[in-house]
mmCIF file of C-alpha atoms and ligand atoms in Angstrom:
data_model
loop_
_atom_site.group_PDB
_atom_site.id
_atom_site.type_symbol
_atom_site.label_atom_id
_atom_site.label_comp_id
_atom_site.label_asym_id
_atom_site.label_seq_id
_atom_site.Cartn_x
_atom_site.Cartn_y
_atom_site.Cartn_z
ATOM 1 C CA MET A 10 0.000 0.000 0.000
ATOM 2 C CA LEU A 11 1.285 3.472 -0.889
ATOM 3 C CA SER A 12 0.906 5.775 2.076
ATOM 4 C CA ILE A 13 2.338 8.576 4.179
ATOM 5 C CA ARG A 14 2.138 9.169 7.915
ATOM 6 C CA LEU A 15 2.135 12.718 9.266
ATOM 7 C CA LYS A 16 4.218 14.096 12.095
ATOM 8 C CA LYS A 17 2.205 14.892 15.190
ATOM 9 C CA ALA A 18 2.611 18.650 14.655
ATOM 10 C CA ALA A 19 1.059 18.325 11.178
ATOM 11 C CA ASP A 20 -2.138 16.554 12.296
ATOM 12 C CA SER A 21 -3.860 19.903 12.816
ATOM 13 C CA PHE A 22 -3.201 20.996 9.205
ATOM 14 C CA ILE A 23 -5.054 18.029 7.836
ATOM 15 C CA LYS A 24 -7.909 18.711 10.251
ATOM 16 C CA ARG A 25 -8.210 22.193 8.754
ATOM 17 C CA LYS A 26 -8.377 20.571 5.316
ATOM 18 C CA HIS A 27 -5.531 22.511 3.798
ATOM 19 C CA PRO A 28 -4.706 20.691 0.524
ATOM 20 C CA TRP A 29 -0.889 20.940 0.763
ATOM 21 C CA ILE A 30 1.324 18.623 2.799
ATOM 22 C CA PHE A 31 4.923 19.829 2.867
ATOM 23 C CA SER A 32 7.858 17.421 2.957
ATOM 24 C CA GLY A 33 8.730 18.479 6.517
ATOM 25 C CA ALA A 34 5.271 17.450 7.769
ATOM 26 C CA ILE A 35 5.759 13.804 6.838
ATOM 27 C CA GLU A 36 7.038 11.253 9.377
ATOM 28 C CA LYS A 37 7.130 8.216 7.109
ATOM 29 C CA VAL A 38 6.526 7.260 3.468
ATOM 30 C CA GLU A 39 5.569 3.655 2.758
ATOM 31 C CA GLY A 40 5.437 1.544 -0.407
ATOM 32 C CA ASN A 41 7.909 3.669 -2.390
ATOM 33 C CA PRO A 42 5.396 5.845 -4.303
ATOM 34 C CA SER A 43 6.643 7.563 -7.450
ATOM 35 C CA ASN A 44 5.637 10.685 -9.416
ATOM 36 C CA GLY A 45 1.925 11.406 -9.127
ATOM 37 C CA ASP A 46 0.936 8.170 -7.417
ATOM 38 C CA THR A 47 -2.090 8.454 -5.158
ATOM 39 C CA VAL A 48 -1.068 7.796 -1.565
ATOM 40 C CA GLN A 49 -3.222 7.255 1.500
ATOM 41 C CA ILE A 50 -2.746 9.799 4.268
ATOM 42 C CA PHE A 51 -2.520 8.717 7.907
ATOM 43 C CA THR A 52 -2.309 10.982 10.946
ATOM 44 C CA SER A 53 0.504 10.462 13.470
ATOM 45 C CA ASN A 54 -1.666 7.975 15.395
ATOM 46 C CA LYS A 55 -2.320 5.992 12.181
ATOM 47 C CA THR A 56 -5.872 7.130 11.463
ATOM 48 C CA LEU A 57 -6.647 7.150 7.746
ATOM 49 C CA VAL A 58 -7.894 10.657 6.815
ATOM 50 C CA GLY A 59 -7.801 10.775 3.011
ATOM 51 C CA CYS A 60 -5.531 10.518 0.021
ATOM 52 C CA GLY A 61 -3.458 12.707 -2.235
ATOM 53 C CA SER A 62 -0.963 12.866 -5.099
ATOM 54 C CA PHE A 63 2.664 12.206 -4.229
ATOM 55 C CA SER A 64 5.295 14.522 -5.664
ATOM 56 C CA PRO A 65 8.827 13.364 -4.780
ATOM 57 C CA SER A 66 10.695 16.415 -6.104
ATOM 58 C CA SER A 67 8.420 19.148 -4.770
ATOM 59 C CA GLN A 68 8.463 20.812 -1.365
ATOM 60 C CA ILE A 69 4.699 20.294 -1.519
ATOM 61 C CA ARG A 70 5.148 16.554 -1.213
ATOM 62 C CA VAL A 71 1.448 15.640 -1.281
ATOM 63 C CA ARG A 72 -1.549 17.520 -2.684
ATOM 64 C CA VAL A 73 -4.692 16.226 -1.062
ATOM 65 C CA LEU A 74 -7.357 14.914 -3.421
ATOM 66 C CA SER A 75 -9.823 13.728 -0.806
ATOM 67 C CA PHE A 76 -10.348 14.244 2.912
ATOM 68 C CA ASP A 77 -12.709 11.293 2.971
ATOM 69 C CA PRO A 78 -10.941 8.089 4.093
ATOM 70 C CA VAL A 79 -13.149 5.851 1.960
ATOM 71 C CA GLU A 80 -13.343 7.908 -1.238
ATOM 72 C CA LYS A 81 -11.607 6.314 -4.249
ATOM 73 C CA VAL A 82 -9.654 8.417 -6.747
ATOM 74 C CA ASP A 83 -10.873 6.985 -10.022
ATOM 75 C CA TYR A 84 -12.713 8.083 -13.167
ATOM 76 C CA ASP A 85 -15.899 8.815 -11.188
ATOM 77 C CA PHE A 86 -13.964 10.922 -8.698
ATOM 78 C CA PHE A 87 -12.641 13.250 -11.422
ATOM 79 C CA ARG A 88 -16.018 13.300 -13.168
ATOM 80 C CA ARG A 89 -17.738 14.399 -9.919
ATOM 81 C CA LYS A 90 -15.199 17.175 -9.278
ATOM 82 C CA ILE A 91 -15.340 18.497 -12.841
ATOM 83 C CA SER A 92 -19.162 18.419 -12.893
ATOM 84 C CA LEU A 93 -19.292 20.233 -9.558
ATOM 85 C CA ALA A 94 -16.953 22.929 -10.860
ATOM 86 C CA GLN A 95 -19.051 23.311 -13.989
ATOM 87 C CA SER A 96 -22.299 23.582 -12.012
ATOM 88 C CA LEU A 97 -20.856 26.562 -10.106
ATOM 89 C CA ARG A 98 -19.985 28.288 -13.399
ATOM 90 C CA GLU A 99 -23.497 27.636 -14.699
ATOM 91 C CA LYS A 100 -24.796 29.598 -11.714
ATOM 92 C CA ILE A 101 -22.512 32.592 -12.134
ATOM 93 C CA ILE A 102 -21.902 32.928 -15.878
ATOM 94 C CA ASP A 103 -24.528 33.912 -18.432
ATOM 95 C CA THR A 104 -23.142 31.885 -21.322
ATOM 96 C CA SER A 105 -25.217 33.796 -23.872
ATOM 97 C CA LYS A 106 -23.077 36.858 -23.034
ATOM 98 C CA THR A 107 -19.815 35.248 -21.928
ATOM 99 C CA ASN A 108 -18.308 32.183 -23.558
ATOM 100 C CA THR A 109 -14.885 32.483 -21.971
ATOM 101 C CA TYR A 110 -14.301 31.706 -18.302
ATOM 102 C CA ARG A 111 -12.398 29.478 -15.894
ATOM 103 C CA ILE A 112 -14.033 26.079 -15.503
ATOM 104 C CA ILE A 113 -11.561 24.604 -13.022
ATOM 105 C CA ASN A 114 -9.554 26.676 -10.580
ATOM 106 C CA ALA A 115 -7.140 24.061 -9.233
ATOM 107 C CA GLU A 116 -7.062 23.562 -5.443
ATOM 108 C CA SER A 117 -10.154 25.744 -4.939
ATOM 109 C CA ASP A 118 -12.191 23.340 -7.082
ATOM 110 C CA GLY A 119 -10.704 20.290 -5.356
ATOM 111 C CA LEU A 120 -8.397 19.461 -8.267
ATOM 112 C CA PRO A 121 -4.873 20.484 -7.200
ATOM 113 C CA GLY A 122 -2.606 21.786 -9.937
ATOM 114 C CA LEU A 123 -5.289 21.768 -12.638
ATOM 115 C CA ILE A 124 -6.475 24.857 -14.502
ATOM 116 C CA VAL A 125 -9.078 24.596 -17.261
ATOM 117 C CA ASP A 126 -10.286 27.679 -19.106
ATOM 118 C CA ARG A 127 -12.979 27.830 -21.752
ATOM 119 C CA TYR A 128 -12.455 29.994 -24.822
ATOM 120 C CA SER A 129 -15.605 29.630 -26.902
ATOM 121 C CA ASP A 130 -15.389 26.146 -28.484
ATOM 122 C CA PHE A 131 -11.898 25.454 -27.139
ATOM 123 C CA LEU A 132 -10.599 24.382 -23.758
ATOM 124 C CA VAL A 133 -7.146 25.375 -22.555
ATOM 125 C CA CYS A 134 -5.536 23.367 -19.736
ATOM 126 C CA GLN A 135 -2.574 23.766 -17.444
ATOM 127 C CA PHE A 136 -1.244 20.728 -15.591
ATOM 128 C CA LEU A 137 0.850 22.377 -12.903
ATOM 129 C CA SER A 138 1.553 19.492 -10.551
ATOM 130 C CA VAL A 139 2.738 15.931 -10.916
ATOM 131 C CA GLY A 140 -0.627 14.668 -9.639
ATOM 132 C CA ALA A 141 -2.542 16.579 -12.307
ATOM 133 C CA GLU A 142 -0.071 15.358 -14.934
ATOM 134 C CA PHE A 143 -0.413 11.745 -13.762
ATOM 135 C CA ASN A 144 -4.207 11.881 -14.170
ATOM 136 C CA LYS A 145 -4.087 13.843 -17.430
ATOM 137 C CA GLU A 146 -5.591 11.206 -19.701
ATOM 138 C CA THR A 147 -8.574 10.598 -17.426
ATOM 139 C CA ILE A 148 -9.149 14.352 -17.013
ATOM 140 C CA ILE A 149 -8.930 15.037 -20.765
ATOM 141 C CA GLY A 150 -11.378 12.209 -21.510
ATOM 142 C CA ILE A 151 -13.928 13.642 -19.069
ATOM 143 C CA LEU A 152 -13.505 17.227 -20.307
ATOM 144 C CA ASP A 153 -13.982 16.031 -23.868
ATOM 145 C CA ASP A 154 -17.099 14.106 -22.926
ATOM 146 C CA ILE A 155 -18.752 16.848 -20.842
ATOM 147 C CA PHE A 156 -17.884 19.947 -22.886
ATOM 148 C CA LYS A 157 -17.449 18.461 -26.371
ATOM 149 C CA PRO A 158 -14.946 21.145 -27.362
ATOM 150 C CA VAL A 159 -13.616 21.531 -30.912
ATOM 151 C CA GLY A 160 -10.129 21.218 -29.438
ATOM 152 C CA ILE A 161 -8.265 20.932 -26.142
ATOM 153 C CA PHE A 162 -4.992 22.846 -26.013
ATOM 154 C CA GLU A 163 -2.339 22.574 -23.318
ATOM 155 C CA ARG A 164 -0.526 25.647 -21.981
ATOM 156 C CA SER A 165 1.667 24.053 -19.341
ATOM 157 C CA ASP A 166 4.576 26.208 -20.567
ATOM 158 C CA VAL A 167 5.166 27.644 -17.096
ATOM 159 C CA GLU A 168 8.166 27.628 -14.756
ATOM 160 C CA VAL A 169 6.270 26.220 -11.738
ATOM 161 C CA ARG A 170 6.260 22.837 -13.479
ATOM 162 C CA THR A 171 10.012 22.551 -12.859
ATOM 163 C CA LYS A 172 9.387 22.612 -9.078
ATOM 164 C CA GLU A 173 7.412 19.423 -9.615
ATOM 165 C CA GLY A 174 10.182 17.876 -11.718
ATOM 166 C CA LEU A 175 8.132 18.419 -14.892
ATOM 167 C CA GLN A 176 9.238 20.153 -18.089
ATOM 168 C CA PRO A 177 7.237 23.143 -19.325
ATOM 169 C CA THR A 178 5.217 22.015 -22.347
ATOM 170 C CA GLN A 179 2.448 23.128 -24.664
ATOM 171 C CA GLY A 180 0.484 21.901 -27.668
ATOM 172 C CA LEU A 181 -2.726 20.398 -28.937
ATOM 173 C CA ILE A 182 -3.974 17.494 -26.820
ATOM 174 C CA LYS A 183 -7.206 16.625 -28.556
ATOM 175 C CA GLY A 184 -9.341 17.675 -31.529
ATOM 176 C CA ILE A 185 -8.584 20.492 -33.928
ATOM 177 C CA ALA A 186 -5.878 23.110 -33.392
ATOM 178 C CA PRO A 187 -7.211 26.644 -32.857
ATOM 179 C CA ASP A 188 -6.478 29.467 -35.307
ATOM 180 C CA ASP A 189 -3.766 31.925 -34.262
ATOM 181 C CA LEU A 190 -6.500 34.218 -32.956
ATOM 182 C CA ILE A 191 -9.925 33.018 -31.936
ATOM 183 C CA GLU A 192 -12.905 35.231 -31.153
ATOM 184 C CA VAL A 193 -14.541 35.002 -27.730
ATOM 185 C CA LEU A 194 -17.374 36.838 -26.013
ATOM 186 C CA GLU A 195 -17.030 38.462 -22.607
ATOM 187 C CA ASN A 196 -20.022 40.374 -21.233
ATOM 188 C CA GLU A 197 -21.157 40.716 -24.873
ATOM 189 C CA PHE A 198 -17.849 42.272 -25.956
ATOM 190 C CA LYS A 199 -15.809 40.483 -28.580
ATOM 191 C CA PHE A 200 -12.137 39.756 -28.013
ATOM 192 C CA LEU A 201 -9.471 38.072 -30.105
ATOM 193 C CA VAL A 202 -7.385 35.677 -28.072
ATOM 194 C CA ASP A 203 -4.138 33.908 -28.885
ATOM 195 C CA ILE A 204 -4.566 30.717 -26.900
ATOM 196 C CA LYS A 205 -1.414 29.154 -28.345
ATOM 197 C CA GLY A 206 0.985 31.955 -27.406
ATOM 198 C CA GLY A 207 -0.810 34.629 -25.372
ATOM 199 C CA HIS A 208 -0.204 35.321 -21.688
ATOM 200 C CA LYS A 209 -1.473 32.766 -19.163
ATOM 201 C CA THR A 210 -3.978 30.676 -21.129
ATOM 202 C CA GLY A 211 -4.541 33.551 -23.567
ATOM 203 C CA PHE A 212 -6.583 36.189 -21.748
ATOM 204 C CA TYR A 213 -6.810 37.646 -18.227
ATOM 205 C CA LEU A 214 -10.136 36.031 -17.382
ATOM 206 C CA ASP A 215 -9.675 36.962 -13.712
ATOM 207 C CA GLN A 216 -10.389 40.629 -14.530
ATOM 208 C CA ARG A 217 -13.799 40.129 -16.153
ATOM 209 C CA ASP A 218 -15.875 41.379 -13.188
ATOM 210 C CA ASN A 219 -13.537 44.356 -12.714
ATOM 211 C CA ARG A 220 -13.727 45.267 -16.395
ATOM 212 C CA ALA A 221 -17.500 45.489 -15.983
ATOM 213 C CA LEU A 222 -16.941 47.923 -13.092
ATOM 214 C CA VAL A 223 -14.686 50.089 -15.266
ATOM 215 C CA SER A 224 -17.697 50.561 -17.539
ATOM 216 C CA GLU A 225 -19.626 52.181 -14.704
ATOM 217 C CA PHE A 226 -17.046 54.934 -14.263
ATOM 218 C CA SER A 227 -15.996 55.623 -17.856
ATOM 219 C CA LYS A 228 -18.588 57.926 -19.404
ATOM 220 C CA GLY A 229 -17.044 61.142 -20.691
ATOM 221 C CA LYS A 230 -13.679 60.326 -19.101
ATOM 222 C CA ASN A 231 -10.143 60.705 -20.347
ATOM 223 C CA VAL A 232 -8.765 57.289 -19.360
ATOM 224 C CA LEU A 233 -5.211 55.965 -18.982
ATOM 225 C CA ASN A 234 -4.953 52.152 -19.082
ATOM 226 C CA CYS A 235 -1.507 51.024 -17.897
ATOM 227 C CA PHE A 236 -0.286 47.471 -18.631
ATOM 228 C CA SER A 237 -3.165 47.130 -21.068
ATOM 229 C CA TYR A 238 -2.275 43.798 -22.736
ATOM 230 C CA THR A 239 -4.865 43.292 -25.515
ATOM 231 C CA GLY A 240 -7.028 46.192 -24.385
ATOM 232 C CA GLY A 241 -9.586 44.445 -22.174
ATOM 233 C CA PHE A 242 -10.230 47.441 -19.915
ATOM 234 C CA SER A 243 -9.928 49.850 -22.868
ATOM 235 C CA VAL A 244 -12.736 48.204 -24.832
ATOM 236 C CA TYR A 245 -15.095 48.383 -21.851
ATOM 237 C CA ALA A 246 -14.159 52.021 -21.204
ATOM 238 C CA LEU A 247 -14.613 53.135 -24.828
ATOM 239 C CA ALA A 248 -17.869 51.219 -25.193
ATOM 240 C CA SER A 249 -19.192 52.947 -22.089
ATOM 241 C CA GLY A 250 -18.544 56.417 -23.430
ATOM 242 C CA ALA A 251 -14.980 57.250 -22.456
ATOM 243 C CA GLU A 252 -13.888 60.269 -24.473
ATOM 244 C CA LYS A 253 -10.419 58.898 -24.988
ATOM 245 C CA VAL A 254 -8.333 55.947 -23.813
ATOM 246 C CA THR A 255 -4.541 56.003 -23.752
ATOM 247 C CA GLN A 256 -2.979 52.598 -23.206
ATOM 248 C CA ILE A 257 0.576 51.734 -22.276
ATOM 249 C CA GLU A 258 1.914 48.242 -22.928
ATOM 250 C CA SER A 259 5.398 46.833 -23.507
ATOM 251 C CA SER A 260 4.240 44.129 -25.942
ATOM 252 C CA SER A 261 3.668 45.468 -29.451
ATOM 253 C CA SER A 262 1.810 42.331 -30.536
ATOM 254 C CA ALA A 263 -0.635 42.754 -27.622
ATOM 255 C CA LEU A 264 -1.262 46.340 -28.755
ATOM 256 C CA GLU A 265 -1.947 45.158 -32.306
ATOM 257 C CA ILE A 266 -4.577 42.772 -30.979
ATOM 258 C CA ALA A 267 -5.948 45.615 -28.838
ATOM 259 C CA ASN A 268 -6.484 47.677 -32.009
ATOM 260 C CA ASN A 269 -8.319 44.768 -33.611
ATOM 261 C CA ASN A 270 -10.425 44.293 -30.472
ATOM 262 C CA THR A 271 -11.426 47.951 -30.565
ATOM 263 C CA GLU A 272 -12.565 47.712 -34.181
ATOM 264 C CA LEU A 273 -14.224 44.353 -33.639
ATOM 265 C CA ASN A 274 -16.558 46.023 -31.132
ATOM 266 C CA GLY A 275 -17.430 48.847 -33.537
ATOM 267 C CA LEU A 276 -15.517 51.427 -31.489
ATOM 268 C CA ASN A 277 -13.689 54.393 -32.905
ATOM 269 C CA ILE A 278 -9.988 53.580 -33.120
ATOM 270 C CA TYR A 279 -9.199 57.340 -33.178
ATOM 271 C CA ASN A 280 -10.255 57.544 -29.545
ATOM 272 C CA LEU A 281 -7.520 55.040 -28.657
ATOM 273 C CA GLU A 282 -3.896 56.085 -28.237
ATOM 274 C CA ASN A 283 -1.318 53.290 -28.015
ATOM 275 C CA ILE A 284 2.017 53.760 -26.302
ATOM 276 C CA ASN A 285 4.352 50.816 -26.751
ATOM 277 C CA ASP A 286 6.726 51.519 -23.880
ATOM 278 C CA ASP A 287 7.567 50.996 -20.216
ATOM 279 C CA VAL A 288 4.853 52.210 -17.830
ATOM 280 C CA PHE A 289 7.394 53.380 -15.214
ATOM 281 C CA LYS A 290 9.030 55.593 -17.821
ATOM 282 C CA VAL A 291 5.862 56.930 -19.466
ATOM 283 C CA LEU A 292 4.203 57.877 -16.155
ATOM 284 C CA ARG A 293 7.272 60.020 -15.362
ATOM 285 C CA LYS A 294 7.132 61.570 -18.800
ATOM 286 C CA PHE A 295 3.446 62.444 -18.311
ATOM 287 C CA ARG A 296 4.272 63.921 -14.904
ATOM 288 C CA ASP A 297 6.943 66.135 -16.478
ATOM 289 C CA GLU A 298 4.553 67.161 -19.275
ATOM 290 C CA ARG A 299 1.803 67.839 -16.682
ATOM 291 C CA ARG A 300 -0.541 65.601 -18.578
ATOM 292 C CA THR A 301 -3.588 64.577 -16.537
ATOM 293 C CA PHE A 302 -6.387 61.992 -16.676
ATOM 294 C CA ASP A 303 -9.863 61.481 -15.193
ATOM 295 C CA MET A 304 -9.369 57.787 -14.635
ATOM 296 C CA ILE A 305 -6.272 55.572 -14.458
ATOM 297 C CA ILE A 306 -6.071 51.769 -14.463
ATOM 298 C CA LEU A 307 -2.938 50.085 -13.104
ATOM 299 C CA ASP A 308 -2.913 46.341 -13.693
ATOM 300 C CA PRO A 309 0.777 45.385 -13.573
ATOM 301 C CA PRO A 310 2.249 41.897 -13.895
ATOM 302 C CA LYS A 311 3.177 39.980 -10.749
ATOM 303 C CA PHE A 312 5.944 42.033 -9.069
ATOM 304 C CA ALA A 313 6.567 39.493 -6.239
ATOM 305 C CA GLU A 314 7.296 36.002 -7.537
ATOM 306 C CA SER A 315 8.393 34.826 -4.066
ATOM 307 C CA ALA A 316 8.227 35.967 -0.447
ATOM 308 C CA SER A 317 11.789 37.303 -0.718
ATOM 309 C CA GLN A 318 10.633 39.820 -3.335
ATOM 310 C CA ILE A 319 7.856 41.401 -1.237
ATOM 311 C CA GLN A 320 9.824 44.532 -0.274
ATOM 312 C CA GLN A 321 11.085 45.224 -3.741
ATOM 313 C CA ALA A 322 7.628 44.607 -5.189
ATOM 314 C CA GLY A 323 6.171 46.991 -2.613
ATOM 315 C CA ARG A 324 8.475 49.740 -3.878
ATOM 316 C CA GLY A 325 7.333 49.061 -7.448
ATOM 317 C CA TYR A 326 3.646 49.230 -6.520
ATOM 318 C CA LYS A 327 4.195 52.410 -4.520
ATOM 319 C CA ASP A 328 6.098 54.041 -7.351
ATOM 320 C CA ILE A 329 3.460 53.559 -10.048
ATOM 321 C CA ASN A 330 0.579 54.338 -7.693
ATOM 322 C CA LEU A 331 2.184 57.561 -6.487
ATOM 323 C CA LEU A 332 2.813 58.669 -10.060
ATOM 324 C CA ALA A 333 -0.724 57.709 -11.095
ATOM 325 C CA ILE A 334 -2.425 59.529 -8.199
ATOM 326 C CA LYS A 335 -0.496 62.671 -9.117
ATOM 327 C CA LEU A 336 -1.656 62.421 -12.734
ATOM 328 C CA LEU A 337 -5.329 62.322 -11.729
ATOM 329 C CA ASN A 338 -7.539 65.364 -12.090
ATOM 330 C CA PRO A 339 -9.418 66.338 -8.896
ATOM 331 C CA GLY A 340 -12.204 63.806 -8.435
ATOM 332 C CA GLY A 341 -10.262 61.331 -10.537
ATOM 333 C CA ILE A 342 -10.661 57.569 -10.230
ATOM 334 C CA LEU A 343 -7.866 55.037 -9.802
ATOM 335 C CA PHE A 344 -8.366 51.326 -10.446
ATOM 336 C CA THR A 345 -5.279 49.716 -8.961
ATOM 337 C CA PHE A 346 -4.413 46.012 -8.796
ATOM 338 C CA SER A 347 -1.847 43.535 -7.545
ATOM 339 C CA CYS A 348 -1.828 39.925 -8.713
ATOM 340 C CA SER A 349 1.106 38.962 -6.461
ATOM 341 C CA GLY A 350 -0.128 36.215 -4.158
ATOM 342 C CA HIS A 351 2.634 37.102 -1.703
ATOM 343 C CA ILE A 352 1.245 40.612 -1.193
ATOM 344 C CA SER A 353 -1.819 40.466 1.054
ATOM 345 C CA GLN A 354 -4.864 42.697 0.646
ATOM 346 C CA GLU A 355 -3.844 44.416 3.870
ATOM 347 C CA LEU A 356 -0.290 45.074 2.718
ATOM 348 C CA PHE A 357 -1.478 46.258 -0.686
ATOM 349 C CA GLN A 358 -3.794 48.772 0.957
ATOM 350 C CA LYS A 359 -0.901 49.995 3.138
ATOM 351 C CA ILE A 360 1.266 50.492 0.059
ATOM 352 C CA ILE A 361 -1.460 52.531 -1.644
ATOM 353 C CA ALA A 362 -1.957 54.508 1.583
ATOM 354 C CA GLY A 363 1.780 55.327 1.519
ATOM 355 C CA ALA A 364 1.520 56.477 -2.085
ATOM 356 C CA ALA A 365 -1.554 58.581 -1.281
ATOM 357 C CA LEU A 366 0.229 60.233 1.638
ATOM 358 C CA ASP A 367 3.256 61.152 -0.467
ATOM 359 C CA SER A 368 1.035 62.491 -3.240
ATOM 360 C CA GLU A 369 -0.477 65.025 -0.819
ATOM 361 C CA ARG A 370 -3.897 64.260 -2.270
ATOM 362 C CA GLU A 371 -6.931 63.128 -0.327
ATOM 363 C CA VAL A 372 -7.602 59.591 -1.479
ATOM 364 C CA LYS A 373 -10.523 57.369 -0.493
ATOM 365 C CA ILE A 374 -11.232 53.721 -1.221
ATOM 366 C CA ILE A 375 -14.644 53.439 -2.793
ATOM 367 C CA LYS A 376 -14.553 49.729 -3.524
ATOM 368 C CA GLN A 377 -12.359 46.719 -2.831
ATOM 369 C CA LEU A 378 -11.852 44.319 -5.707
ATOM 370 C CA THR A 379 -10.785 40.756 -6.217
ATOM 371 C CA GLN A 380 -10.602 38.076 -8.921
ATOM 372 C CA SER A 381 -13.741 37.206 -10.910
ATOM 373 C CA SER A 382 -16.207 34.763 -9.409
ATOM 374 C CA ASP A 383 -15.193 31.926 -11.747
ATOM 375 C CA HIS A 384 -11.844 32.013 -9.855
ATOM 376 C CA PRO A 385 -13.317 30.992 -6.476
ATOM 377 C CA VAL A 386 -11.178 30.681 -3.354
ATOM 378 C CA SER A 387 -11.661 27.667 -1.102
ATOM 379 C CA LEU A 388 -11.748 28.867 2.507
ATOM 380 C CA ASN A 389 -9.346 26.032 3.349
ATOM 381 C CA PHE A 390 -6.923 27.404 0.770
ATOM 382 C CA PRO A 391 -6.453 31.162 1.284
ATOM 383 C CA GLU A 392 -3.428 31.034 -1.068
ATOM 384 C CA GLY A 393 -6.008 30.842 -3.858
ATOM 385 C CA LEU A 394 -6.776 34.527 -3.441
ATOM 386 C CA TYR A 395 -4.133 36.353 -5.439
ATOM 387 C CA LEU A 396 -5.798 39.261 -7.235
ATOM 388 C CA LYS A 397 -6.527 42.331 -5.153
ATOM 389 C CA GLY A 398 -7.649 45.723 -6.252
ATOM 390 C CA LEU A 399 -8.998 49.041 -5.086
ATOM 391 C CA ILE A 400 -11.099 51.688 -6.726
ATOM 392 C CA CYS A 401 -9.950 54.970 -5.242
ATOM 393 C CA LEU A 402 -11.199 58.508 -5.565
ATOM 394 C CA ALA A 403 -8.548 61.225 -5.446
ATOM 395 C CA ASN A 404 -9.493 64.793 -4.591
HETATM 396 N N1 LIG B 512 -5.018 44.572 -17.861
HETATM 397 C C1 LIG B 512 -4.731 43.484 -18.759
HETATM 398 C C2 LIG B 512 -3.751 42.492 -18.178
HETATM 399 C C3 LIG B 512 -2.447 43.083 -17.770
HETATM 400 S S1 LIG B 512 -1.186 41.924 -17.502
HETATM 401 C C4 LIG B 512 -6.025 42.812 -19.159
HETATM 402 O O1 LIG B 512 -7.084 43.127 -18.571
HETATM 403 O O2 LIG B 512 -6.025 41.976 -20.056
HETATM 404 C C5 LIG B 512 0.221 42.903 -17.474
HETATM 405 C C6 LIG B 512 0.698 43.439 -18.821
HETATM 406 O O3 LIG B 512 1.746 44.351 -18.569
HETATM 407 C C7 LIG B 512 1.243 42.405 -19.777
HETATM 408 O O4 LIG B 512 0.561 42.525 -20.992
HETATM 409 C C8 LIG B 512 2.721 42.787 -19.964
HETATM 410 O O5 LIG B 512 3.164 42.631 -21.306
HETATM 411 C C9 LIG B 512 2.726 44.237 -19.601
HETATM 412 N N2 LIG B 512 3.956 44.786 -19.005
HETATM 413 C C10 LIG B 512 4.782 44.193 -18.121
HETATM 414 N N3 LIG B 512 5.710 45.051 -17.687
HETATM 415 C C11 LIG B 512 5.477 46.237 -18.313
HETATM 416 C C12 LIG B 512 6.085 47.524 -18.265
HETATM 417 N N4 LIG B 512 7.095 47.766 -17.446
HETATM 418 N N5 LIG B 512 5.566 48.501 -19.028
HETATM 419 C C13 LIG B 512 4.506 48.256 -19.836
HETATM 420 N N6 LIG B 512 3.882 47.067 -19.905
HETATM 421 C C14 LIG B 512 4.359 46.071 -19.160
#
């Protein structure tokens, strides 16, 4: 029998149903399990409490699949989990208006290391842990059967795979390969997405609910969208009556797609100004030119990749937020985000408070933001909450 026994100090973690068991929490491994094998989990006093996937090269040695001692991890197990995840999405997504969303959000949907996103008729998967990789064939078969996609594409071309002893990889897994750009619908807006080579699985689906909020504030505004990628926020702003949107993005190919997305939604491309440059540099240039805006969106990439980078990331967030607050007209609105899991909501708010203080403006939070509802966070797995944001009003 393949199994692990916990150290006494680790018994409480399993009671709290946290899905990660670190190598240091394990007293004994039995049966010589290899990559991805399902092992039974025993507490220090040898009570069977569940099972999980074994990952010999990762610090996260076991990812728990079930906290039920009698539950079997087989085809039916994965089918139940995937169906449960889908039934949540059916409750929260109006698929006549949105045909792109996250179907499976890894640990928070009870399937550690597995991401599945829907892009219209295609599914895009990431297998981020050895356990997910080990069960790939079963998972793909079920996804194919339930969703009947035209194609299933893998985007496991991410560094975290190396921590699990897996090589980054990508490619078509099943069905027909997608075109270079496919059209999807988000809140009735059309977007072109490169699922083969775009960021993440192609589009920042986690910002959908926040994009809808941008619409509410955009009418008649002169908007600056920093780190715009393919213009998600810009399309919503223009469609909701923004006078002008200026977007800054370091990827020229993303900006090209942003132009296409603008036209695809019947919006006037002349109201969109593209700046293909570094946000840190352009914000300083605008400051020197005394250029101002009514609304600014700051949605930077992850500044803190690890806990050791928190301080440095904090300086980066403070820098762009201070510059942005100063560029706002009185009564201006700031949408500011951090997708660094290592920066808590509390710390992020402190950083913005520091920026507000230095700006000598009076800044209020009018709404706290998080990732879209198709990226749920299991209460046993707070690490699942990574996207934080604030809507601020600056007088
Ligand atoms: N707001 C976007 C997602 C932004 S992701 C959306 O809703 O789709 C962050 C983006 O910032 C990426 O597209 C990346 O290419 C870009 N980027 C990263 N560093 C940058 C920098 N210093 N200056 C400008 N753009 C940058």
